[in-house]
Coordinates of C-alpha atoms (C1' of nucleotides) in Angstrom, one line a residue:
Chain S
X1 CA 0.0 0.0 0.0
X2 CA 3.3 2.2 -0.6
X3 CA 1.9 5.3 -2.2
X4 CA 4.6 4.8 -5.1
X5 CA 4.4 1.1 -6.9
X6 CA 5.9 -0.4 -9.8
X7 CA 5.1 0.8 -13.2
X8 CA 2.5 -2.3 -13.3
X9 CA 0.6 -1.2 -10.5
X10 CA 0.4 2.3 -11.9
X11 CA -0.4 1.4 -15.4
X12 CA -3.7 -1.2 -14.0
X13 CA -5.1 2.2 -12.3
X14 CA -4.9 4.1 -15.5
X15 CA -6.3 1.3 -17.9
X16 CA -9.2 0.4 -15.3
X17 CA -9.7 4.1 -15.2
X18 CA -9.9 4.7 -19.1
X19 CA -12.0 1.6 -19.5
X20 CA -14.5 2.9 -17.2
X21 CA -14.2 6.2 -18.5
X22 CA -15.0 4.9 -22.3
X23 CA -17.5 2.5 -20.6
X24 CA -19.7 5.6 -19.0
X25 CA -19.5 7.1 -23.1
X26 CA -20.3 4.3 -24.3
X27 CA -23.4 4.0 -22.4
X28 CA -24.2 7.3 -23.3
X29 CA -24.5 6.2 -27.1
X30 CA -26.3 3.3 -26.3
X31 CA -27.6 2.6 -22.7
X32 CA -26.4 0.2 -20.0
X33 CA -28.5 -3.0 -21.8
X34 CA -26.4 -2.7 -24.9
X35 CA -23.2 -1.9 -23.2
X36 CA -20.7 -3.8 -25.5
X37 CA -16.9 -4.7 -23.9
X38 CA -16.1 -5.6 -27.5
X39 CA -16.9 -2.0 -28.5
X40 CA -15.3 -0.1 -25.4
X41 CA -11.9 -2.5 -26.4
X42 CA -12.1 -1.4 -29.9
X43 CA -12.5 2.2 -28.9
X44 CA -9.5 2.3 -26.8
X45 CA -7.4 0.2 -29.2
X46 CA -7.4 -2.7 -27.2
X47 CA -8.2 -6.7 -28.3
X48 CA -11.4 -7.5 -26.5
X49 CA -10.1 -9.7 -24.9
X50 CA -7.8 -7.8 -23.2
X51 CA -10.8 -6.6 -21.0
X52 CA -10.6 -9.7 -18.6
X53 CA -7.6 -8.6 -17.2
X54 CA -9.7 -5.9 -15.4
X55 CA -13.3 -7.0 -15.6
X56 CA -14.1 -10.8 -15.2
X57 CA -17.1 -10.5 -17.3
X58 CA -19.3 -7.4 -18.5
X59 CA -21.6 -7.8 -15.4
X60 CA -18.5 -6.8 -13.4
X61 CA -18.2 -3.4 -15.7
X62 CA -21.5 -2.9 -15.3
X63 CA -21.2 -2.8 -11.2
X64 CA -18.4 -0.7 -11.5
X65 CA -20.0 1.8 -13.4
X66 CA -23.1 1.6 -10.8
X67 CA -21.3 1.7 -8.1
X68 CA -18.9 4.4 -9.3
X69 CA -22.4 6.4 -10.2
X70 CA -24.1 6.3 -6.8
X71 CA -20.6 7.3 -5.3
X72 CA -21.0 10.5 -7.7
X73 CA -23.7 11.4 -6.8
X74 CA -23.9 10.5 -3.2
X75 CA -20.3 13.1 -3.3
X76 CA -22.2 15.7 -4.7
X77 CA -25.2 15.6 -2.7
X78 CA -22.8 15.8 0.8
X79 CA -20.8 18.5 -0.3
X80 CA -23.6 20.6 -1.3
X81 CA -24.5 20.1 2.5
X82 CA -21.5 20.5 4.1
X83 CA -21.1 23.7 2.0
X84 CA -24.4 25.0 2.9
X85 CA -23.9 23.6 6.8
X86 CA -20.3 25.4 6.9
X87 CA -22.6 28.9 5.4
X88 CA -24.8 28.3 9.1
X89 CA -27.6 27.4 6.7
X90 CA -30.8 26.3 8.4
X91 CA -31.7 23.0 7.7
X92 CA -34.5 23.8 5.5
X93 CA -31.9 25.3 3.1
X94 CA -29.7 22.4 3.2
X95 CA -32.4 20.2 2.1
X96 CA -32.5 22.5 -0.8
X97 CA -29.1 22.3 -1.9
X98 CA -28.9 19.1 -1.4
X99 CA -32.4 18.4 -3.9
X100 CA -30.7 21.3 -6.5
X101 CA -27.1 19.4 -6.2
X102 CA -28.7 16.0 -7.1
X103 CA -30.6 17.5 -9.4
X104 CA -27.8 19.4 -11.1
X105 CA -25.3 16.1 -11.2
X106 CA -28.2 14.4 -12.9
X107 CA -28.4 16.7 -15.9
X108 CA -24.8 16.5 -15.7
X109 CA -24.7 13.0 -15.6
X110 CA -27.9 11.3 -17.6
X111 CA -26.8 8.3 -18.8
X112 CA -25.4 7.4 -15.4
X113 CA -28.4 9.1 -13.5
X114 CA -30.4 6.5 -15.8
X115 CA -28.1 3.4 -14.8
X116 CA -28.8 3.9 -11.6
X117 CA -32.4 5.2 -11.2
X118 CA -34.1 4.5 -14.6
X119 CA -35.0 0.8 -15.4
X120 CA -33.3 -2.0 -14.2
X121 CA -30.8 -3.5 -16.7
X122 CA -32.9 -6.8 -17.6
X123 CA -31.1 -10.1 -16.4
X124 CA -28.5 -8.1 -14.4
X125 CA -29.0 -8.2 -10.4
X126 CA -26.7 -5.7 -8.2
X127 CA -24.8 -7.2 -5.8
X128 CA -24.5 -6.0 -2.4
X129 CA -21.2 -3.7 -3.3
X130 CA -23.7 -1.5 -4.3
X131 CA -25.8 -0.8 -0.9
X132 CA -23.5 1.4 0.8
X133 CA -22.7 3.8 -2.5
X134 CA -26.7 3.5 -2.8
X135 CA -27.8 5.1 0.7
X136 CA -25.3 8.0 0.3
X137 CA -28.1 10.7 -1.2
X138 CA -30.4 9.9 1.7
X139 CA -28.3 9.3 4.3
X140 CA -27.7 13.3 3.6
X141 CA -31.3 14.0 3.9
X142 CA -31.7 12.2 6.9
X143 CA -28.6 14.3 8.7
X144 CA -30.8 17.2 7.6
X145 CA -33.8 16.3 9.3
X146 CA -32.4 15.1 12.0
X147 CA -30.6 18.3 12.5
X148 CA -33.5 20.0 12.5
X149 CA -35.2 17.3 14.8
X150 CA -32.8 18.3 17.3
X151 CA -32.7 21.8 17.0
X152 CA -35.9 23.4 16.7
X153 CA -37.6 20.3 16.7
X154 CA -40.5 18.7 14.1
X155 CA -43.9 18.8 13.8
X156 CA -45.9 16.3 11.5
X157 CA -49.5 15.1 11.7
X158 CA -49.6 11.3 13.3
X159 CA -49.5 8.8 11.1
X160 CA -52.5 6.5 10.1
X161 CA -52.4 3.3 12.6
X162 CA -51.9 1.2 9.4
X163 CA -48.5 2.9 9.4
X164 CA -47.2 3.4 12.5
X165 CA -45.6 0.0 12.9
X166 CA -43.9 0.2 9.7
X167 CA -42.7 3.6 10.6
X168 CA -41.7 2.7 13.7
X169 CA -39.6 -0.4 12.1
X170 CA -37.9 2.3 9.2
X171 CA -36.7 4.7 12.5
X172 CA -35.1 2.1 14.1
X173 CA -33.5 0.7 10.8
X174 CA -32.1 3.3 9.4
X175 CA -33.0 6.4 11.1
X176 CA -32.1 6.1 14.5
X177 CA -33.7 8.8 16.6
X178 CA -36.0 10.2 13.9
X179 CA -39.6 10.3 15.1
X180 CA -41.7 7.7 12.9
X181 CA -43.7 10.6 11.0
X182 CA -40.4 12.2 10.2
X183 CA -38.9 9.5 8.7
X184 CA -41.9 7.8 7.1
X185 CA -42.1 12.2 5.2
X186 CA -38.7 11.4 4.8
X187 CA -38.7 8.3 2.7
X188 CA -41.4 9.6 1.0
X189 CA -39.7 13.0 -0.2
X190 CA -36.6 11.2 -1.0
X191 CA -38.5 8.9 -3.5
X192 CA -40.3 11.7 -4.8
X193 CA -37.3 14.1 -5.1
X194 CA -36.5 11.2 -8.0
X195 CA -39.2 11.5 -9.7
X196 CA -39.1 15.2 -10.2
X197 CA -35.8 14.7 -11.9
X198 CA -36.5 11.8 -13.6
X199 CA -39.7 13.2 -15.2
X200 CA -37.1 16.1 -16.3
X201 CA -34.5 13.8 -17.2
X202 CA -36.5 11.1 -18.6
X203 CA -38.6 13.7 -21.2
X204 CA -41.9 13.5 -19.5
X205 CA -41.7 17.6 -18.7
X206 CA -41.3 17.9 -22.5
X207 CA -44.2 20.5 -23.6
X208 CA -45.6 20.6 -19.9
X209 CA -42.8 22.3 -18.0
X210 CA -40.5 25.2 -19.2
X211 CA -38.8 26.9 -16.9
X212 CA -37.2 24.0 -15.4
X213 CA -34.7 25.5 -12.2
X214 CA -38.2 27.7 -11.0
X215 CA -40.4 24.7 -11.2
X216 CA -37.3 22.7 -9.2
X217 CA -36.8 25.1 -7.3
X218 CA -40.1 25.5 -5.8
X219 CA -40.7 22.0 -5.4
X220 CA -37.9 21.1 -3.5
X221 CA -39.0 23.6 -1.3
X222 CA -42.1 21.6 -1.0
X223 CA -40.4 18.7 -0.1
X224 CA -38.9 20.4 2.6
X225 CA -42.0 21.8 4.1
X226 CA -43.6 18.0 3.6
X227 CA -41.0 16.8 6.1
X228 CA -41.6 19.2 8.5
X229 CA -38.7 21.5 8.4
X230 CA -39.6 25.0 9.1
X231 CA -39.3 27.7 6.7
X232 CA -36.7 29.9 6.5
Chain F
X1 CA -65.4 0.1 -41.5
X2 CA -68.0 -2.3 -41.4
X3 CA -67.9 -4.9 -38.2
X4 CA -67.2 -8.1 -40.1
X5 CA -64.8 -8.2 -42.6
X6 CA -63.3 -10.7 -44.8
X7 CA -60.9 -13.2 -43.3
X8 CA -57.8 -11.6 -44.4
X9 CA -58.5 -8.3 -41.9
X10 CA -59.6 -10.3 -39.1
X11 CA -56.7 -12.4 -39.7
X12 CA -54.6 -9.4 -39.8
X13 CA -55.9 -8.1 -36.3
X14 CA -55.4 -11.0 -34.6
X15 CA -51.6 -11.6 -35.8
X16 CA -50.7 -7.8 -35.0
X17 CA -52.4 -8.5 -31.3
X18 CA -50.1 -11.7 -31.4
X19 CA -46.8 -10.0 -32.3
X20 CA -47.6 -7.7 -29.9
X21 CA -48.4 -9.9 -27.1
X22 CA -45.6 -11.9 -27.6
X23 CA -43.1 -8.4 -27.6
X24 CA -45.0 -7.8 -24.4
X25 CA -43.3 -11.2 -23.3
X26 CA -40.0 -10.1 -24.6
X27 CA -40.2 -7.0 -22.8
X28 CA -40.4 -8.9 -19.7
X29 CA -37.4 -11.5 -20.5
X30 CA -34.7 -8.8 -22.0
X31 CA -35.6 -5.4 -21.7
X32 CA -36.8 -2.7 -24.3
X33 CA -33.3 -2.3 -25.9
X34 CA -32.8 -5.7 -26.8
X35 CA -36.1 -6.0 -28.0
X36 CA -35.9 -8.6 -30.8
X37 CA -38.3 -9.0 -34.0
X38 CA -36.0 -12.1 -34.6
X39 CA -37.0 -13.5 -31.0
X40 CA -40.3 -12.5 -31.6
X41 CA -41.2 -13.9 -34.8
X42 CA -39.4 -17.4 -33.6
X43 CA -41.4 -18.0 -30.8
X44 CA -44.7 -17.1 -32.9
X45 CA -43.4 -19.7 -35.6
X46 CA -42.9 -17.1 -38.1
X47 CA -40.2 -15.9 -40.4
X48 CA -38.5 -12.6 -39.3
X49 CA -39.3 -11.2 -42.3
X50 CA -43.1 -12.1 -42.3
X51 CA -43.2 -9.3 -39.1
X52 CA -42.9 -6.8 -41.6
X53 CA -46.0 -7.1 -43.6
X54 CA -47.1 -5.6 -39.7
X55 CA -44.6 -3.3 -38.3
X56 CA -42.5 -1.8 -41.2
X57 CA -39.8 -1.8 -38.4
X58 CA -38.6 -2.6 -34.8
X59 CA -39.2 1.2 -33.7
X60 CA -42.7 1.1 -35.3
X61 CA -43.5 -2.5 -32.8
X62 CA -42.0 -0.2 -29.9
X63 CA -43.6 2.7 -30.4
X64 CA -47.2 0.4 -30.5
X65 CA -46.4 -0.9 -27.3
X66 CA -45.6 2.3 -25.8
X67 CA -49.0 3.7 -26.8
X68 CA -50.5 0.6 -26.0
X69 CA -48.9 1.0 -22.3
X70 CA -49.9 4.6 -21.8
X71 CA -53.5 3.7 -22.7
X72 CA -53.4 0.6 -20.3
X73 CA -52.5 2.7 -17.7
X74 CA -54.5 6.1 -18.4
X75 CA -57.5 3.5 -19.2
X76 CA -57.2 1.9 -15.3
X77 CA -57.1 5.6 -13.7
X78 CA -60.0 6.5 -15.2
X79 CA -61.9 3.7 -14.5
X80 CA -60.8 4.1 -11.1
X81 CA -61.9 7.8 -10.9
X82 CA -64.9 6.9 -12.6
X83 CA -65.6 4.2 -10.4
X84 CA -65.4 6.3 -7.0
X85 CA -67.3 9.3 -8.2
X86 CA -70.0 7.4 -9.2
X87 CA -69.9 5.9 -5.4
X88 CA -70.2 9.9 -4.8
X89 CA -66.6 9.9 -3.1
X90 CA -64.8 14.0 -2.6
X91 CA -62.1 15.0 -4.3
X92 CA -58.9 13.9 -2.3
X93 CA -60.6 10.0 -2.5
X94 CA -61.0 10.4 -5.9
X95 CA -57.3 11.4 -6.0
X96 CA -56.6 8.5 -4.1
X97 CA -58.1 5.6 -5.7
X98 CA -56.1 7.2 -8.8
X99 CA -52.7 6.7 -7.6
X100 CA -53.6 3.4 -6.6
X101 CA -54.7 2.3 -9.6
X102 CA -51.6 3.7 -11.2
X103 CA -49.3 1.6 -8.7
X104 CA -51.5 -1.5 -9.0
X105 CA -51.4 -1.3 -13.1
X106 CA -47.5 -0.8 -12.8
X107 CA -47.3 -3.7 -10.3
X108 CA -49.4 -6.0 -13.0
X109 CA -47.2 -4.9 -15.5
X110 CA -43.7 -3.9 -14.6
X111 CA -41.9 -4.4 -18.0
X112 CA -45.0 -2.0 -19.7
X113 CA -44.4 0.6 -17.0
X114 CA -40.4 0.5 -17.0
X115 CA -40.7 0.7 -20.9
X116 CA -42.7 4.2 -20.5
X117 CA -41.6 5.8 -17.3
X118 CA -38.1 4.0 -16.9
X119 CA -34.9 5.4 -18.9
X120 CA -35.5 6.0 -22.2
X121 CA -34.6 3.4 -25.5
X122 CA -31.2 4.6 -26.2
X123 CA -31.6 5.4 -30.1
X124 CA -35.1 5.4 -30.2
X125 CA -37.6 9.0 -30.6
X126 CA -41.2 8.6 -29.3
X127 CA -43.1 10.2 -32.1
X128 CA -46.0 12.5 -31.7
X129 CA -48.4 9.8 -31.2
X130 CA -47.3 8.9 -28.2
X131 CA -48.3 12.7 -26.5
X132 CA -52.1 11.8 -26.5
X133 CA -52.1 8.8 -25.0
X134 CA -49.0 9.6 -22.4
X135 CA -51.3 12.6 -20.8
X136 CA -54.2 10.7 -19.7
X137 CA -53.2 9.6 -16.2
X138 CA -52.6 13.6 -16.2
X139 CA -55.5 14.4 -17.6
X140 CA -57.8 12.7 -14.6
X141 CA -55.6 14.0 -12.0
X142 CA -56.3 17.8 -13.9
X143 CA -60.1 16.8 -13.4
X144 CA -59.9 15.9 -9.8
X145 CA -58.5 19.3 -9.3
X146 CA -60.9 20.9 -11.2
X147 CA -63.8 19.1 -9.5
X148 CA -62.4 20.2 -6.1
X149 CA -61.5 24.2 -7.4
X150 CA -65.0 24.3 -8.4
X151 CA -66.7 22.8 -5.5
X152 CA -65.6 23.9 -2.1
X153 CA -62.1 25.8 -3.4
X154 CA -58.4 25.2 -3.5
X155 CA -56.5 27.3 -0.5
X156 CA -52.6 27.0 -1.1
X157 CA -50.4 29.8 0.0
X158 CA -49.1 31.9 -2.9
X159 CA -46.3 31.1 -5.4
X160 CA -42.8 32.3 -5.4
X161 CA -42.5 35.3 -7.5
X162 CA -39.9 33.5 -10.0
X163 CA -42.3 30.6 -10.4
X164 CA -45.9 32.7 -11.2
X165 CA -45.1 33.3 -14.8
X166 CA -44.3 29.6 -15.9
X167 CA -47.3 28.2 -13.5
X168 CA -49.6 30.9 -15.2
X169 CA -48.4 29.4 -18.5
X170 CA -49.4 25.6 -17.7
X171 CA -52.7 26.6 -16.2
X172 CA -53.5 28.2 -19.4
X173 CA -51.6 25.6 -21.4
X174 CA -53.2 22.2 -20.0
X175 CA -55.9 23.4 -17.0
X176 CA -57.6 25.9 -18.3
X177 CA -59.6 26.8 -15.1
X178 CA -57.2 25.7 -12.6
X179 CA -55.2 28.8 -10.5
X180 CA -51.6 28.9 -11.0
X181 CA -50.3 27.9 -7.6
X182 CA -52.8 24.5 -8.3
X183 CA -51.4 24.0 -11.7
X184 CA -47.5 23.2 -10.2
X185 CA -48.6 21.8 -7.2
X186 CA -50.8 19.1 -9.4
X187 CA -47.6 18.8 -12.3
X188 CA -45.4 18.3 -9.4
X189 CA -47.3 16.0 -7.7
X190 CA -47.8 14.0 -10.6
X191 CA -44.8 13.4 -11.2
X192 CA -43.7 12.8 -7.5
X193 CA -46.2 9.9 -7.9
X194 CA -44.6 7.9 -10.2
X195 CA -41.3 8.8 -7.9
X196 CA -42.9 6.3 -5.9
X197 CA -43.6 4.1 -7.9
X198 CA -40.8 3.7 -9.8
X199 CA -38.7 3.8 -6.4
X200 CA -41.0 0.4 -5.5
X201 CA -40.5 -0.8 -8.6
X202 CA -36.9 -0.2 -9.6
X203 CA -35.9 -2.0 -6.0
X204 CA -34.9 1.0 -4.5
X205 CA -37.0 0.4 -2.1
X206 CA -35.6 -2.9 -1.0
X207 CA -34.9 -3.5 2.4
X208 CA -35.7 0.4 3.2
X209 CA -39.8 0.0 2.8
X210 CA -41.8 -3.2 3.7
X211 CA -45.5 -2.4 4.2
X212 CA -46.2 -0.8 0.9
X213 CA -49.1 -1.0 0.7
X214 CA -49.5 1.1 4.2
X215 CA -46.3 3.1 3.0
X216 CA -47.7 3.8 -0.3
X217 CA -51.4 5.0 1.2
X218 CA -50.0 7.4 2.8
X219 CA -48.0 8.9 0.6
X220 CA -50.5 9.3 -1.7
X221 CA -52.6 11.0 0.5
X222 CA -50.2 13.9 1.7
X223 CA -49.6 14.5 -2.4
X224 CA -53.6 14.9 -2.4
X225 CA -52.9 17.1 0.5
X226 CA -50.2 18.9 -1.3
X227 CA -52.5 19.7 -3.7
X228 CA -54.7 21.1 -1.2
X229 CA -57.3 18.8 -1.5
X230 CA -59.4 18.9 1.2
X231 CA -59.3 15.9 3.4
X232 CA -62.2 13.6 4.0
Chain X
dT1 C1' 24.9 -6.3 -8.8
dG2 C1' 23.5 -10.1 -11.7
dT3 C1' 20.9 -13.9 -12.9
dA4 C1' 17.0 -17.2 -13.1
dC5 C1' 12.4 -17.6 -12.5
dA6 C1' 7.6 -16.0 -11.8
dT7 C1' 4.1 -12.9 -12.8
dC8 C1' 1.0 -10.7 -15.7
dA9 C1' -0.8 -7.4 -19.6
dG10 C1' -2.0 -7.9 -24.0
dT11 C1' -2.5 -10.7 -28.6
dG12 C1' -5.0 -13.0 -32.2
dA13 C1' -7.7 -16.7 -33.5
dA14 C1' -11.6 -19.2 -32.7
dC15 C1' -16.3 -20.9 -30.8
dG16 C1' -21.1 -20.4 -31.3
dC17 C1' -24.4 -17.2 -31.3
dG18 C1' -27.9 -13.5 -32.6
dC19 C1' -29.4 -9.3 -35.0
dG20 C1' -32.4 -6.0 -38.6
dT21 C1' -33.6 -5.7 -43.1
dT22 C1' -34.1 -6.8 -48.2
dC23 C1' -35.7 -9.4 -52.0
dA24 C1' -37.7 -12.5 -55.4
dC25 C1' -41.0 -16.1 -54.8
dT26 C1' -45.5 -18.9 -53.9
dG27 C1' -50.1 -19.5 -53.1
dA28 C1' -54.3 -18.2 -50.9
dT29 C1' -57.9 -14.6 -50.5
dG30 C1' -60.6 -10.8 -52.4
dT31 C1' -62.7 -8.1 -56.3
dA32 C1' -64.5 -6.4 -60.8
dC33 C1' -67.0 -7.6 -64.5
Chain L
dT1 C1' -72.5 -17.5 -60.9
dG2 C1' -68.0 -17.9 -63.0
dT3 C1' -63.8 -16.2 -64.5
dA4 C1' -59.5 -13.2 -64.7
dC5 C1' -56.8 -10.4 -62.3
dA6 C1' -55.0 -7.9 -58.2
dT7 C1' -53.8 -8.0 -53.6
dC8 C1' -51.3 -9.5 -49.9
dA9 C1' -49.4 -12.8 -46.0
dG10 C1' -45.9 -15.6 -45.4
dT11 C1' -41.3 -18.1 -47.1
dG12 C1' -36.4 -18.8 -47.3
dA13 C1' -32.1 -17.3 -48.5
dA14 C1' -28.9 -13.8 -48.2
dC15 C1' -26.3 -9.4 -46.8
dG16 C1' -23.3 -7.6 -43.5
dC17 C1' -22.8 -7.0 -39.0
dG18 C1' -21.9 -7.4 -33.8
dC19 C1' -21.6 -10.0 -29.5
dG20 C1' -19.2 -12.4 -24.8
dT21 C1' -16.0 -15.5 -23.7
dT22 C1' -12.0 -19.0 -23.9
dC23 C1' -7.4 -20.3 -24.9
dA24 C1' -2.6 -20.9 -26.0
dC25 C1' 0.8 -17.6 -26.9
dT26 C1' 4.6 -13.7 -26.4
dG27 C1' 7.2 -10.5 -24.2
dA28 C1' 7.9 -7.1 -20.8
dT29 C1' 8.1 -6.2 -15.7
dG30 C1' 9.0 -7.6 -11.0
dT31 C1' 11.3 -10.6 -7.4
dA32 C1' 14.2 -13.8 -4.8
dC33 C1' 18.6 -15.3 -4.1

DNA sequence: TGTACATCAGTGAACGCGCGTTCACTGATGTAC
DNA sequence: TGTACATCAGTGAACGCGCGTTCACTGATGTAC
């Protein structure tokens, strides 16, 4: 674990890298199902089989490239909040940053956004490498509310009895400390924080929605008020 | 246009419903991008090329079963909110039975819904067919508003300044009627509610939500309530 | 410091497979007179 | 009602292409003594 190594151990770093790198173009031109190692090999002048040096199979790629997404975006989402947390931000405008820095790496990023939270790629199940990467985006919104659970404190309706329990199981699980209502808002807005971008991302604004950052904007905000925390 | 024809168009009928059906099937196996007319036509006993006296190609099959799918679902949230305002039910029930019949359609028919709400088919342009049929589910959760606007009101507190402008323009572009700050509360709503769906659909929810049913109840309540649907 | 051996990245051929689309054709169904 | 012709569904071969993965190999880099 030397920072310096041999000119082997540099040069696997570099090809894995560039292989990944003409792996997230490639599914750019033609999404994850059609991902081709034969094509990526050929782009970076490599025999295809060459790949299985790096990649036992294209299943492995494929996790890479999930994995390395959710990291991306999960990086994004916590520095926006730090930022906005070092700034003395209330938590209510953390939560925004956070939604607008998701928001903003998808339209960066919309053939990764799309690995990840579009459609499943069909006969291809993630393996458990890609959990912790997955959690990173709301693990950030659950600092936020939690924050402002402890600070001002929350108020939310109570829940329907049918709900409670399940509530009550999701607190403990993953959001220790959160009052049930909170978290049950919680998982709620997180889900639906996706599907504002992805109806952006995924052309279903097309015609309906024009000015896209005010529409965002505002329903983020939303969000934030769903959960409970107060307005700034 | 007469109801019976000769053999040759009712022949012709049933062998497009069969191609589709079995691309349907497909769908489920491999995914919309890898979508097969080969595959197709093999396990119908045809010859590939026979599927082109149908579909002069494979966009042309995909685009039938995208309209087909957004008319499947639109058709099962109408009959939903037909269904409970006959029974006489307000507003925010109406609202509800909707987005359960939205999630129940998707759960009957995951590869259908994934096809129209999942990432899009790298490659592949829906045409202008598609718009009709893809604003349905829209269209009834417009009406619910309406109904509600016109009956006892709408109260939601006033939009941001940056927003008015572009939720003046989809009020007057797609609900005539409705008041702004209802118009982007409804078009955010709408498309936080196939956030959740897709989120229970796409496994995002595994191991994070297990009741969802109870989960999914819920939440679609507090997006009727969003809306500012009175509660019943 | 020099040498012998082990490691490993990359090659190129091969296996067996599937794809969309075109085209000239056969033979059954439909239509006009 | 019967006949001649037009329409059209389906065939089968072909074009040109791409795929994931395996395998025996070469030659450069790294390591132990």
């Amino acid at each position: 674990m030397s920072p310096v190594r041999g000119a082997r151990e540099r040069a696997r770093i570099e090809v894995t890298a560039a292989i990944k790198d003409e792996a997230r173009r490639a599914l750019a031109a033609e999404g994850a199902a059609k991902l081709s190692l034969r094509a990526v090999a050929r782009e970076l002048g490599m025999v295809s089989s060459a790949l299985y040096r790096y990649f036992p199979s294209r299943d492995e790629l494929l996790t890479a490239l999930i994995v390395d997404a959710y990291d991306s975006v999960g990086a994004a989402a916590e520095a926006a909040d730090a930022r906005t947390l070092a700034a003395g931000a209330a938590p209510r405008a953390r939560w925004i940053a956070v939604c607008q820095a998701v928001r903003a790496w998808a339209l960066e990023h919309p053939h990764e956004y799309a690995l990840i939270y579009g459609s499943p790629v069909p006969g291809y199940t993630a393996p458990l490498d890609t959990i912790g990467p997955a959690s990173r985006v709301g693990n950030a919104l659950i600092g936020i509310a939690r924050a402002a659970h402890e600070g001002r404190g929350i108020a939310l309706p109570p829940l329907p009895a049918e709900l409670r329990p399940e509530a009550v199981r999701m607190a403990g699980h993953f959001a220790e400390g959160l009052p049930p209502e909170v978290t049950a808002a919680l998982v709620a807005a997180w889900a639906q924080l996706f599907g504002l971008v992805s109806f952006e991302l995924f052309g279903q604004f097309t015609r309906i929605v024009e000015d896209r950052d005010a529409f965002f904007a505002h329903a983020a905000d939303q969000l934030a008020h769903g959960v409970g925390l107060p307005a700034v």
